Short mmCIF file of C-alpha atoms and ligand atoms in Angstrom, two decimals:
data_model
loop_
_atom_site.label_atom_id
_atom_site.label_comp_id
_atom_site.label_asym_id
_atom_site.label_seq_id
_atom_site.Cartn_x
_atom_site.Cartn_y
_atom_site.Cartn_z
CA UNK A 1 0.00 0.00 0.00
CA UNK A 2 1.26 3.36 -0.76
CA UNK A 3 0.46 6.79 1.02
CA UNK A 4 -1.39 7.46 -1.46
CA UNK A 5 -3.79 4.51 -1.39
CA UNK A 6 -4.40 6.14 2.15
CA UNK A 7 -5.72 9.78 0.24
CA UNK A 8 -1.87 11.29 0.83
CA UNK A 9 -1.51 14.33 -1.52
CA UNK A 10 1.01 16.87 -2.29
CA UNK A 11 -0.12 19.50 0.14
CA UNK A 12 0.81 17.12 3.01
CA UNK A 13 4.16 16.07 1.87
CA UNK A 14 4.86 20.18 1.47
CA UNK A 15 3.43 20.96 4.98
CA UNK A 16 5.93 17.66 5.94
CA UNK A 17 9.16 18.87 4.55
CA UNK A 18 8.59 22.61 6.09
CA UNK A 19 8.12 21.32 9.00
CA UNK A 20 11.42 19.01 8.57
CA UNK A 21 9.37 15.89 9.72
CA UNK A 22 11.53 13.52 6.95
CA UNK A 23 12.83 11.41 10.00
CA UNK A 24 9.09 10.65 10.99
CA UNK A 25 6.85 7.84 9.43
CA UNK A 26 3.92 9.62 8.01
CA UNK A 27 0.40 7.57 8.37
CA UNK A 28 -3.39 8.06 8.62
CA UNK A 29 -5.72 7.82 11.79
CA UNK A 30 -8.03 4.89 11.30
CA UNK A 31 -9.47 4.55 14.75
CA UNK A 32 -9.98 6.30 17.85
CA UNK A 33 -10.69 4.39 21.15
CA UNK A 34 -9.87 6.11 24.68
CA UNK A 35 -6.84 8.71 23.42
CA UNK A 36 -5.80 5.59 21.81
CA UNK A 37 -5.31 5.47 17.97
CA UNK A 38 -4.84 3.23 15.23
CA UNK A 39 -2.54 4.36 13.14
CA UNK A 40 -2.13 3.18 9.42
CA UNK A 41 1.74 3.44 7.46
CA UNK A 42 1.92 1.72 4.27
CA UNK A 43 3.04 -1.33 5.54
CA UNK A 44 1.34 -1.66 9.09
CA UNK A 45 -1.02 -0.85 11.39
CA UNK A 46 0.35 0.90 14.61
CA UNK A 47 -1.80 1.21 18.04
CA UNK A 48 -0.66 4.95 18.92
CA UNK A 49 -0.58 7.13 21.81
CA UNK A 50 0.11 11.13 21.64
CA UNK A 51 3.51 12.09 23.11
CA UNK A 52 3.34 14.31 26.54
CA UNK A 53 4.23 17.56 24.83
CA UNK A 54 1.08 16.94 22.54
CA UNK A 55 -0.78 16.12 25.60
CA UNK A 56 0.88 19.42 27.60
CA UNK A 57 -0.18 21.78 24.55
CA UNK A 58 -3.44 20.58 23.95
CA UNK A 59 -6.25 23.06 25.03
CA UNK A 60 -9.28 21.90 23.50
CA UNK A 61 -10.47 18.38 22.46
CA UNK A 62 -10.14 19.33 18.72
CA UNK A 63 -6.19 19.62 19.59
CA UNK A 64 -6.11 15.81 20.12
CA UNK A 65 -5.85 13.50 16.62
CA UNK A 66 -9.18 12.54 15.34
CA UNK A 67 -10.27 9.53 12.46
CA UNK A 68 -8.68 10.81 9.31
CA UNK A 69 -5.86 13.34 10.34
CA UNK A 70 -2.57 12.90 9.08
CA UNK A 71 0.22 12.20 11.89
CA UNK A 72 3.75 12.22 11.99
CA UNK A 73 4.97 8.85 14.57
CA UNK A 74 8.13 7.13 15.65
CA UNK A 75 7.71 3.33 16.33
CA UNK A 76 8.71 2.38 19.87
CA UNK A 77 7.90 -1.36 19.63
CA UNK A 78 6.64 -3.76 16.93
CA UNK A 79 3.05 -2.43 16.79
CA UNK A 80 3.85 0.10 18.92
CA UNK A 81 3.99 4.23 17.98
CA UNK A 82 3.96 7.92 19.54
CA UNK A 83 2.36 10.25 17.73
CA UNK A 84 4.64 13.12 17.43
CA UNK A 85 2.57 15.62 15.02
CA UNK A 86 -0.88 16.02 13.59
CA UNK A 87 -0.71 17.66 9.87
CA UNK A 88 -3.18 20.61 9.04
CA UNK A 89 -6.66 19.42 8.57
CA UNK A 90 -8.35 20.05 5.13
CA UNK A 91 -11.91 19.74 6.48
CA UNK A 92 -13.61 18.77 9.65
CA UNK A 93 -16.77 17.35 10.68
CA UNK A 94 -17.77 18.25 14.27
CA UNK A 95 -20.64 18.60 16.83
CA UNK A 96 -21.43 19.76 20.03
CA UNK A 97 -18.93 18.25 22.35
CA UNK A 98 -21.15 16.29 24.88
CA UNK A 99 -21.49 17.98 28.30
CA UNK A 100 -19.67 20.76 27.22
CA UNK A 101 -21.60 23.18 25.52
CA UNK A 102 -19.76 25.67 23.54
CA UNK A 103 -16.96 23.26 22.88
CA UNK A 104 -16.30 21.49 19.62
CA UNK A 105 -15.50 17.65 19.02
CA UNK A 106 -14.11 16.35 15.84
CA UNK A 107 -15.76 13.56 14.64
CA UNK A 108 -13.53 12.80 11.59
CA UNK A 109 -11.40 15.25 9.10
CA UNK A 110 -10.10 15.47 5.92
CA UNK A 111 -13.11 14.34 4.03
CA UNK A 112 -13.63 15.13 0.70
CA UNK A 113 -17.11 13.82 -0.02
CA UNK A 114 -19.97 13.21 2.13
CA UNK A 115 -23.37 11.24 0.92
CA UNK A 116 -26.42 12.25 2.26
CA UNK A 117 -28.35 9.32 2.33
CA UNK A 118 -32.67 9.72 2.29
CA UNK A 119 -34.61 6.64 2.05
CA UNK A 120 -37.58 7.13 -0.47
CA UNK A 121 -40.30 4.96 1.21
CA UNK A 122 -40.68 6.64 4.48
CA UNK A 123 -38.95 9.93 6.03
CA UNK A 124 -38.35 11.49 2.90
CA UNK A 125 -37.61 15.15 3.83
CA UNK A 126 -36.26 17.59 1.65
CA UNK A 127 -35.84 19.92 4.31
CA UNK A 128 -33.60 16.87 6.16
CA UNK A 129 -31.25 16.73 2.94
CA UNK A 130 -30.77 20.89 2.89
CA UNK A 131 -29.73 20.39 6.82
CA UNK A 132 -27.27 18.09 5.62
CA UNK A 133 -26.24 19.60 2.85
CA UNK A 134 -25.44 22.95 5.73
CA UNK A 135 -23.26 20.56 7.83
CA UNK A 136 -21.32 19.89 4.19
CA UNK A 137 -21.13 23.56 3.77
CA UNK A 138 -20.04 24.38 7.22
CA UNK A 139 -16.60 22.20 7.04
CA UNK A 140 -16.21 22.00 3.04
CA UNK A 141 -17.07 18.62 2.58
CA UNK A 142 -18.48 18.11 -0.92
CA UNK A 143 -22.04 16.53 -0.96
CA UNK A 144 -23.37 13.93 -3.09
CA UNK A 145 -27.08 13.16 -2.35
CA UNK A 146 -28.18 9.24 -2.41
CA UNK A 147 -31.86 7.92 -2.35
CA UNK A 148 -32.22 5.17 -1.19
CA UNK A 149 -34.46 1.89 -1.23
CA UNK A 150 -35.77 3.00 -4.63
CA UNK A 151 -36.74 -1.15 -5.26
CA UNK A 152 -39.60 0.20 -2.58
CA UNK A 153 -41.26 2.55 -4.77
CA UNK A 154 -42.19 2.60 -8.45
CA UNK A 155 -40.58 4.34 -11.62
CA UNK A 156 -42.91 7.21 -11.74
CA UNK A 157 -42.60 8.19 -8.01
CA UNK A 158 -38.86 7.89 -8.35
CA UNK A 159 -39.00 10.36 -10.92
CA UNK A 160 -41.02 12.96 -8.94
CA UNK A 161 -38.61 12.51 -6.05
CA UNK A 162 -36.33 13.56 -8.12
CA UNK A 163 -37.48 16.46 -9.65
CA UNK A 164 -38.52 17.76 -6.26
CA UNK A 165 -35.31 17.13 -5.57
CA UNK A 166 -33.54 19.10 -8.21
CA UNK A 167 -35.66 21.50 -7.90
CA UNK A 168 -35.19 22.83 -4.48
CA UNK A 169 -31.70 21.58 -5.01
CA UNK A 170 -29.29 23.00 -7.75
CA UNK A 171 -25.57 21.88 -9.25
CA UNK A 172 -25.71 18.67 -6.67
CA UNK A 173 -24.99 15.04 -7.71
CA UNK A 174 -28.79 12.74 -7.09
CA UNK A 175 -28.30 9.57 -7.34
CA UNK A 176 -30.77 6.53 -6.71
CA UNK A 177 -29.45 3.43 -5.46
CA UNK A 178 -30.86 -0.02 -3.72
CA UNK A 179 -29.16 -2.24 -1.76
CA UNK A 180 -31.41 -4.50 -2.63
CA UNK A 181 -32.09 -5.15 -5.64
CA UNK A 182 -28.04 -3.39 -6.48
CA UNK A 183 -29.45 -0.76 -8.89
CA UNK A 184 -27.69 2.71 -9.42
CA UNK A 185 -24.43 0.81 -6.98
CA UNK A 186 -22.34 0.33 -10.58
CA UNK A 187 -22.94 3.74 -11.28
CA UNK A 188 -22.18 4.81 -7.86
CA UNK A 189 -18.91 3.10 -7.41
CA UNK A 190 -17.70 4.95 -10.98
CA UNK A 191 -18.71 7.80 -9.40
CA UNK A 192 -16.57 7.67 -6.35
CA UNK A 193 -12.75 9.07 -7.02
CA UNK A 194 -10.04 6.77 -5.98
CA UNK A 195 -7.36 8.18 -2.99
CA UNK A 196 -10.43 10.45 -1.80
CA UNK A 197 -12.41 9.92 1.29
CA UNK A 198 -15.75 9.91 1.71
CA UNK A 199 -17.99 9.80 4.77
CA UNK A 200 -22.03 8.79 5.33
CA UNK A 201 -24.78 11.02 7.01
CA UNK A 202 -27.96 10.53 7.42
CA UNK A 203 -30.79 9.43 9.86
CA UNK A 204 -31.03 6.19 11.08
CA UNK A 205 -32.48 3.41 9.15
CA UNK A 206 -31.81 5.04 5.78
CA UNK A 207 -29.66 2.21 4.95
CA UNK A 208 -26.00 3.59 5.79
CA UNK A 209 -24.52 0.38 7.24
CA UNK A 210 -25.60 -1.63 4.30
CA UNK A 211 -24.78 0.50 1.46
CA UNK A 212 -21.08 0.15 3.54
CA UNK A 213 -21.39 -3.27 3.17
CA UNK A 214 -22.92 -3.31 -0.53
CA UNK A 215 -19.80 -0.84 -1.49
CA UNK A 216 -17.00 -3.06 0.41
CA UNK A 217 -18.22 -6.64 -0.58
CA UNK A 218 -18.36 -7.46 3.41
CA UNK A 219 -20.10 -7.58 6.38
CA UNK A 220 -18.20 -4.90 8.19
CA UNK A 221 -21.27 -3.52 9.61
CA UNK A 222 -24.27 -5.16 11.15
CA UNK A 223 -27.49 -3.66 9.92
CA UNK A 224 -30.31 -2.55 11.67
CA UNK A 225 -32.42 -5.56 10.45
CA UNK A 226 -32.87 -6.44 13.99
CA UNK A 227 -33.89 -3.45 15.65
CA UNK A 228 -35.89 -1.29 12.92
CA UNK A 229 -38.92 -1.40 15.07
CA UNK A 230 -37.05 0.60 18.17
CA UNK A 231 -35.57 2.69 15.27
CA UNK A 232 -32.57 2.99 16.83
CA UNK A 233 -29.62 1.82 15.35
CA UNK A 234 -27.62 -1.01 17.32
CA UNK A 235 -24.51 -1.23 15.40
CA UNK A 236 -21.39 -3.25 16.58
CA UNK A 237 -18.68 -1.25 14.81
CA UNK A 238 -15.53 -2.94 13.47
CA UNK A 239 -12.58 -1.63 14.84
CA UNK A 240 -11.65 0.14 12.27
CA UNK A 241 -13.20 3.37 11.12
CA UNK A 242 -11.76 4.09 7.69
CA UNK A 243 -11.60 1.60 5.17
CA UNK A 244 -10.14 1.46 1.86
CA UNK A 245 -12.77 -0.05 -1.16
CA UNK A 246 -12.44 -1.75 -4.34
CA UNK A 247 -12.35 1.70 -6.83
CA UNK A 248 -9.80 2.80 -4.46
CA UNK A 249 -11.85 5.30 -2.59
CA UNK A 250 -11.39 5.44 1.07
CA UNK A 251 -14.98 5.37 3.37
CA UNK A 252 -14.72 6.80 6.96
CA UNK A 253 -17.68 5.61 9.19
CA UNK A 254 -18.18 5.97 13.10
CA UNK A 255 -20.12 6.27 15.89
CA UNK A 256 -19.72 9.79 16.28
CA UNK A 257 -20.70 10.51 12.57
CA UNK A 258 -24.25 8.92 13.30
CA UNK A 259 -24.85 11.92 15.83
CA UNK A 260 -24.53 14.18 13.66
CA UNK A 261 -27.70 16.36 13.38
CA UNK A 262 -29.13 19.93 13.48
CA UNK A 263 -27.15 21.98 15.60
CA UNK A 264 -24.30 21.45 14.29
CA UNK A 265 -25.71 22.95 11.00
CA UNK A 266 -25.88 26.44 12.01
CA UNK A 267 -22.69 28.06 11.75
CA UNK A 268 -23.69 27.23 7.32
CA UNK A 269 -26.84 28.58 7.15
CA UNK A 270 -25.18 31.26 5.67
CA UNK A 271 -24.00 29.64 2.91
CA UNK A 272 -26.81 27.12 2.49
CA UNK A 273 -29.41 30.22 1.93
CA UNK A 274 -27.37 32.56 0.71
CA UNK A 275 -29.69 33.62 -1.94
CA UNK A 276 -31.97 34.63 0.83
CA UNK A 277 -29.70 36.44 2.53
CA UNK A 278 -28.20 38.56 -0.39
CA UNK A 279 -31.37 39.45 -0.66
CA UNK A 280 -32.21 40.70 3.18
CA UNK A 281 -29.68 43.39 2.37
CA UNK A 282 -32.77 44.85 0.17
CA UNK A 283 -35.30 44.67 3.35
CA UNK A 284 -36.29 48.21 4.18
CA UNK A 285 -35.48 47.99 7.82
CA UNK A 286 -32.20 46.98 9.21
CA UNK A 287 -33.68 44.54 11.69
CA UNK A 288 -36.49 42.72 9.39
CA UNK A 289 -37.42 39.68 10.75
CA UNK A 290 -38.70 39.01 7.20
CA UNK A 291 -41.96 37.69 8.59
CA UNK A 292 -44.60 40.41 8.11
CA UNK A 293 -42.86 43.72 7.27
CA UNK A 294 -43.68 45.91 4.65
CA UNK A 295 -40.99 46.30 2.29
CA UNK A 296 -39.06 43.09 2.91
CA UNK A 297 -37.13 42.11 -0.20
CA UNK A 298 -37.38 37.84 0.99
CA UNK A 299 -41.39 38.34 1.63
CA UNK A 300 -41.25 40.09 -1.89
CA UNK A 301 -39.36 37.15 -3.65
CA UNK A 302 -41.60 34.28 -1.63
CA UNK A 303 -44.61 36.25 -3.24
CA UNK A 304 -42.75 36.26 -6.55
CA UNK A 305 -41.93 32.71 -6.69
CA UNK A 306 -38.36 33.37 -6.81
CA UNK A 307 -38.03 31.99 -3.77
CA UNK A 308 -39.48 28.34 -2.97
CA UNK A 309 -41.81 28.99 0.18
CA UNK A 310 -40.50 25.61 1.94
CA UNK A 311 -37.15 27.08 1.51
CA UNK A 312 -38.29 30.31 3.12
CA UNK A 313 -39.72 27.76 5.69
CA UNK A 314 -37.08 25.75 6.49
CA UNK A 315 -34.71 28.98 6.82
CA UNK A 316 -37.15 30.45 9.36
CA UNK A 317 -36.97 27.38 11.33
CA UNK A 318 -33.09 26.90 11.42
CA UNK A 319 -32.72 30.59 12.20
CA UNK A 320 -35.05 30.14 15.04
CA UNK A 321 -33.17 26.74 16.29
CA UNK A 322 -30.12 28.28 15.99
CA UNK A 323 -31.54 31.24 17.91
CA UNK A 324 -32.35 28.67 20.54
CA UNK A 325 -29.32 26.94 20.22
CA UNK A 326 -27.18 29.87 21.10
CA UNK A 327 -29.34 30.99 23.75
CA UNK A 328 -28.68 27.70 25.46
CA UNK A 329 -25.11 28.21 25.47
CA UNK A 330 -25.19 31.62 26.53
CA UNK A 331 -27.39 30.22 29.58
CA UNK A 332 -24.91 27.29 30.58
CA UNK A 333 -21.81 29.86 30.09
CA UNK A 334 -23.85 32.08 32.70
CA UNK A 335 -24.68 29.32 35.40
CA UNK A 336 -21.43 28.17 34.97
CA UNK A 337 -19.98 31.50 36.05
CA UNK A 338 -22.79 31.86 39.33
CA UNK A 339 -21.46 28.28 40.33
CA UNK A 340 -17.76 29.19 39.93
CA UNK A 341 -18.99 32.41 42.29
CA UNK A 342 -20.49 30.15 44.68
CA UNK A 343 -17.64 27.70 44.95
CA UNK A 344 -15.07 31.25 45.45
CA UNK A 345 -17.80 32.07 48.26
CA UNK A 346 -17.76 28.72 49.85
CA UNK A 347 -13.61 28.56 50.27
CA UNK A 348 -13.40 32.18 51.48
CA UNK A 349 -16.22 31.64 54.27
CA UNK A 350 -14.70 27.78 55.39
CA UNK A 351 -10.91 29.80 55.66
CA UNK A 352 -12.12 31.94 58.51
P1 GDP B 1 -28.55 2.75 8.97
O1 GDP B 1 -29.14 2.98 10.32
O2 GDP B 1 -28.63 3.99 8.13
O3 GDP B 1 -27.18 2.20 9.00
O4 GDP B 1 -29.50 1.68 8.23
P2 GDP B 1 -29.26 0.13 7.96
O5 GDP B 1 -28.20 -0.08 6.93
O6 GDP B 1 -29.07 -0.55 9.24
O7 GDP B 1 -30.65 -0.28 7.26
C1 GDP B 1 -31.91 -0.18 7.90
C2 GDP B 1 -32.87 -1.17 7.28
O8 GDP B 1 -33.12 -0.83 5.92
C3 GDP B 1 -32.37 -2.60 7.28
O9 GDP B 1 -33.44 -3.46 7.57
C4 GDP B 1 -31.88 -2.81 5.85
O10 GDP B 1 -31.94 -4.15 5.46
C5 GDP B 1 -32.86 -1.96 5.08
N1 GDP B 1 -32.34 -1.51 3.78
C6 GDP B 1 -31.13 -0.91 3.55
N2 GDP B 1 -31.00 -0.61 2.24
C7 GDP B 1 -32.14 -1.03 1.62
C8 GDP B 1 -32.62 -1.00 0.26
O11 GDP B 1 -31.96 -0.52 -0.67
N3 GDP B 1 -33.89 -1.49 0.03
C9 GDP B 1 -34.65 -2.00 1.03
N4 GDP B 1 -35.86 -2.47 0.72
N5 GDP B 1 -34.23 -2.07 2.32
C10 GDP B 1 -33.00 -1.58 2.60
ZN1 ZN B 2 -36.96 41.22 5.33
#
């Protein structure tokens, strides 16, 4: 296997030589388990633990190595390594770190492609794929958009999927696959670009774990089959996290990537409806709330039909989760500072 097998590109072999790292192996995080890492070269597999400095100088969780990143290591024993560096990160895919609002946890990096997987029998939401499609355009991950389970539903419904689709949806790759019955999976695997990684998001039951499987030719994941009634997904995940396929394209899957849901979408709203919000710059007052004023440019455009009204819908809704979102932070931050007050209180009162 070469570096390059592993998604290794030019960029990273520059950012390697500046930073005279030549006496280092170079290899690719594959796993994460505990501050514990799997660590693939091109001709092993190293478990791998962060040297102390790294430790020292790490502030924030997203300073430790996550699935994906780039690492310079020294081997200290057979199967043994310390990770000495982690290279720049192309992209990242985060969330919320859990019980710590505010804080950031990277769930994988250096993804090139995601696929935003919708089933077409039940669930199918638009306004779900347009979420996803914000996480994509929050940390520069290009989408592709897969529906899935077409063998459920009929020619002529697949088609208006479709153009509902398109419609709402403009300059993105659609493509309909089933696991089943392997339509649209030829055309998918010619699709995918060997040495780049791609990643899988979507709700649960959509069919992620088996389109892995379809695409690698194993069992790697267990499916939902079991549990589709809780609608949960039970998944024993493999050990390792990024995989290598057939075309040559790499797949990153894990746990972490299966939480990944709404508020992390907000920082991309931005981008997502940017249309819309060119055009608030035209509202007559500086703080529309482009609901019922007069003279507001988006109202205007809804009422034209330039803008889609479920577009204008869905924005309204992530601008008012996000409002939530941020108030909730701003909450925690404040109790968090009263408690820190009361614990300051406490030690000065038990000293005298
Ligand atoms: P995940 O939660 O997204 O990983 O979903 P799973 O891969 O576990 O799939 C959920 C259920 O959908 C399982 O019962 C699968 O067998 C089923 N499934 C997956 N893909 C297809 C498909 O293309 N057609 C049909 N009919 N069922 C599918
Ligand atoms: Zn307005």
């Amino acid at each position: 296997m070469t570096l390059e097998d592993l998604g290794y590109n030019p960029d990273l072999e520059k950012f390697r030589k500046s930073q005279q790292l030549e006496n280092f192996q170079v290899g690719r995080v594959i796993s994460e388990h505990k501050e514990r890492y799997g660590v693939r070269t091109t001709d092993k597999e190293y478990d791998a633990e962060i040297i102390g400095n790294l430790r020292f100088s790490a502030h924030q969780r997203a300073d430790f190595p996550a699935v994906g990143d780039w690492v310079a290591i020294s081997e200290y024993d057979q199967d043994k390594a310390l990770i000495h560096k982690v290279f720049p990160r192309k992209t990242i895919i985060e969330r919320q770190a859990v019980g710590k609002l505010g804080e950031k946890q990277i769930i994988a990096s250096n993804i090139d492609y995601a696929f935003i997987v919708q089933a077409v029998d039940r669930d199918f939401n638009i306004n779900r794929i347009e979420r996803y499609l914000t996480i994509c355009n929050t940390s520069n991950v290009k989408p592709i958009i897969l529906l899935n389970k077409i063998d459920l539903i009929d020619n002529v419904k697949l088609s208006n999927l479709i153009r509902q689709v398109k419609e709402r949806i403009q300059k993105i790759p659609v493509i309909a696959i089933s696991n089943e019955t392997k339509n649209g999976i030829a055309a998918l695997k010619n699709k995918m670009e060997k040495g780049k990684t791609y990643c899988l998001l979507g709700s649960s039951g959509v069919g992620k774990s088996t389109l892995l499987n379809t695409l690698s030719g194993k069992e790697i994941m267990q499916t939902n089959a079991i549990s589709t009634s809780t609608k949960k997904g039970r998944h024993i995940t493999s050990h390792r996290e990024l995989i290598i396929l057939d075309n040559g394209a790499i797949l990153i899957d894990n746990p972490g990537m299966r939480e990944i849901g709404i508020t992390d979408a907000t920082a991309g709203i931005e981008k997502t409806f940017k249309r819309i919000l060119d055009l608030s710059k035209s509202c007559k007052f500086k703080d529309c709330t482009h609901t019922t004023e007069t003279g507001c440019a988006i109202l205007q455009a809804v009422e034209q039909g330039e803008i889609d009204t479920d577009s204008y819908e869905n924005y309204q809704k992530m601008e008012r989760e996000k409002e939530h979102f941020e108030s909730t932070v701003a909450e925690k931050r404040k109790k968090d500072k009263d408690f820190g007050k009361l614990i300051k209180h406490y030690k000065k009162s038990k000293k005298h």
